[in-house]
Every structure is written in structure tokens, then in C-alpha cells.
Amino acid sequence: MAIEVEKVIEVIVTVGSLPAVIKPDDDIYDAGFSSIRALQLLTELEDKFNVTLPDDRFSVARTPRALSALIQELAP
């Protein structure tokens, strides 16, 4: 299952109430994400892509590209 980075960016922008100018290699925390929003992002990504993301791996995947790769790796 190929996870498009653009789909991950859409979720990031929506959950984080961020401008839609996030690029695939932008650090989401530098873009204004808080730890509370990150938890919301975690659950939203899990729901949207039907995957379980381990907290330790999610916390180091700080860019849309890294999150996309993690989701793709763990997707059923």
C-alpha cells in the first residue's frame, strides 16, 4: 500500500491548523505543532490509514515524508 506524502500532509495541516505550505521534509514541530496536537495527529493518522504507530517511532518521525514511510512500513 503506497502512502502518498500529500495525504499525510493533508492530515497534518488539518489537525495542526497549519498553513497548507508544509513541504514533505519540513519538521512539523518547527512548523508550530505542539505535543498535544501531535497526540491528536497520531490518532488521526492511525484512523485514516488503519495502522498502529508505536509512540517511540512516531515521535522521531518529525516530517511528513518520515511519517508516510513509517505508515507504509507498518500498514497491513
CSV table of C-alpha atoms in Angstrom, one decimal:
chain,number,residue,atom,x,y,z
A,1,MET,CA,0.0,0.0,0.0
A,2,ALA,CA,1.6,3.2,-1.1
A,3,ILE,CA,1.1,6.1,1.2
A,4,GLU,CA,1.3,9.4,-0.6
A,5,VAL,CA,3.1,12.1,1.3
A,6,GLU,CA,0.4,14.6,0.2
A,7,LYS,CA,-2.3,12.6,2.1
A,8,VAL,CA,-0.2,12.7,5.3
A,9,ILE,CA,0.4,16.5,4.8
A,10,GLU,CA,-3.4,17.0,4.5
A,11,VAL,CA,-3.9,15.3,7.9
A,12,ILE,CA,-1.0,17.4,9.4
A,13,VAL,CA,-2.4,20.6,8.1
A,14,THR,CA,-6.0,19.8,9.3
A,15,VAL,CA,-5.0,18.6,12.8
A,16,GLY,CA,-2.4,21.3,13.3
A,17,SER,CA,-4.5,24.1,11.9
A,18,LEU,CA,-1.3,25.0,9.9
A,19,PRO,CA,-1.0,26.7,6.6
A,20,ALA,CA,-1.0,24.3,3.6
A,21,VAL,CA,2.6,25.2,2.7
A,22,ILE,CA,4.1,22.3,4.7
A,23,LYS,CA,6.6,20.5,2.5
A,24,PRO,CA,7.5,16.8,2.7
A,25,ASP,CA,10.7,17.4,4.6
A,26,ASP,CA,9.6,20.2,6.9
A,27,ASP,CA,9.8,19.4,10.6
A,28,ILE,CA,6.2,19.6,11.9
A,29,TYR,CA,7.3,20.9,15.3
A,30,ASP,CA,9.2,23.7,13.7
A,31,ALA,CA,6.1,24.5,11.8
A,32,GLY,CA,4.2,25.0,15.0
A,33,PHE,CA,3.0,21.6,16.2
A,34,SER,CA,2.6,21.1,20.0
A,35,SER,CA,2.9,17.9,21.8
A,36,ILE,CA,-0.9,17.9,22.4
A,37,ARG,CA,-1.5,18.3,18.6
A,38,ALA,CA,1.0,15.5,18.0
A,39,LEU,CA,-1.2,13.1,20.0
A,40,GLN,CA,-4.2,14.2,18.0
A,41,LEU,CA,-2.2,13.7,14.8
A,42,LEU,CA,-1.1,10.2,16.0
A,43,THR,CA,-4.7,9.1,16.5
A,44,GLU,CA,-5.9,10.7,13.3
A,45,LEU,CA,-3.2,9.1,11.2
A,46,GLU,CA,-3.9,5.7,12.8
A,47,ASP,CA,-7.6,6.1,12.0
A,48,LYS,CA,-7.2,7.3,8.4
A,49,PHE,CA,-4.6,4.7,7.4
A,50,ASN,CA,-5.8,1.8,9.6
A,51,VAL,CA,-2.4,1.3,11.2
A,52,THR,CA,-0.9,1.3,14.8
A,53,LEU,CA,2.0,3.7,15.2
A,54,PRO,CA,4.3,2.9,18.1
A,55,ASP,CA,4.9,6.1,20.2
A,56,ASP,CA,8.7,5.8,20.1
A,57,ARG,CA,8.8,5.5,16.3
A,58,PHE,CA,6.1,8.2,15.8
A,59,SER,CA,8.0,10.7,18.0
A,60,VAL,CA,11.1,10.5,15.9
A,61,ALA,CA,9.3,10.7,12.5
A,62,ARG,CA,9.1,14.5,12.5
A,63,THR,CA,8.4,15.2,8.8
A,64,PRO,CA,5.5,14.3,6.5
A,65,ARG,CA,7.9,12.1,4.5
A,66,ALA,CA,9.1,10.2,7.6
A,67,LEU,CA,5.6,9.7,8.8
A,68,SER,CA,4.5,8.5,5.4
A,69,ALA,CA,7.4,6.0,5.3
A,70,LEU,CA,6.5,4.8,8.8
A,71,ILE,CA,2.9,4.3,7.9
A,72,GLN,CA,3.8,2.5,4.8
A,73,GLU,CA,6.1,0.2,6.7
A,74,LEU,CA,3.5,-0.7,9.3
A,75,ALA,CA,0.4,-0.8,7.2
A,76,PRO,CA,-1.3,-4.2,6.9
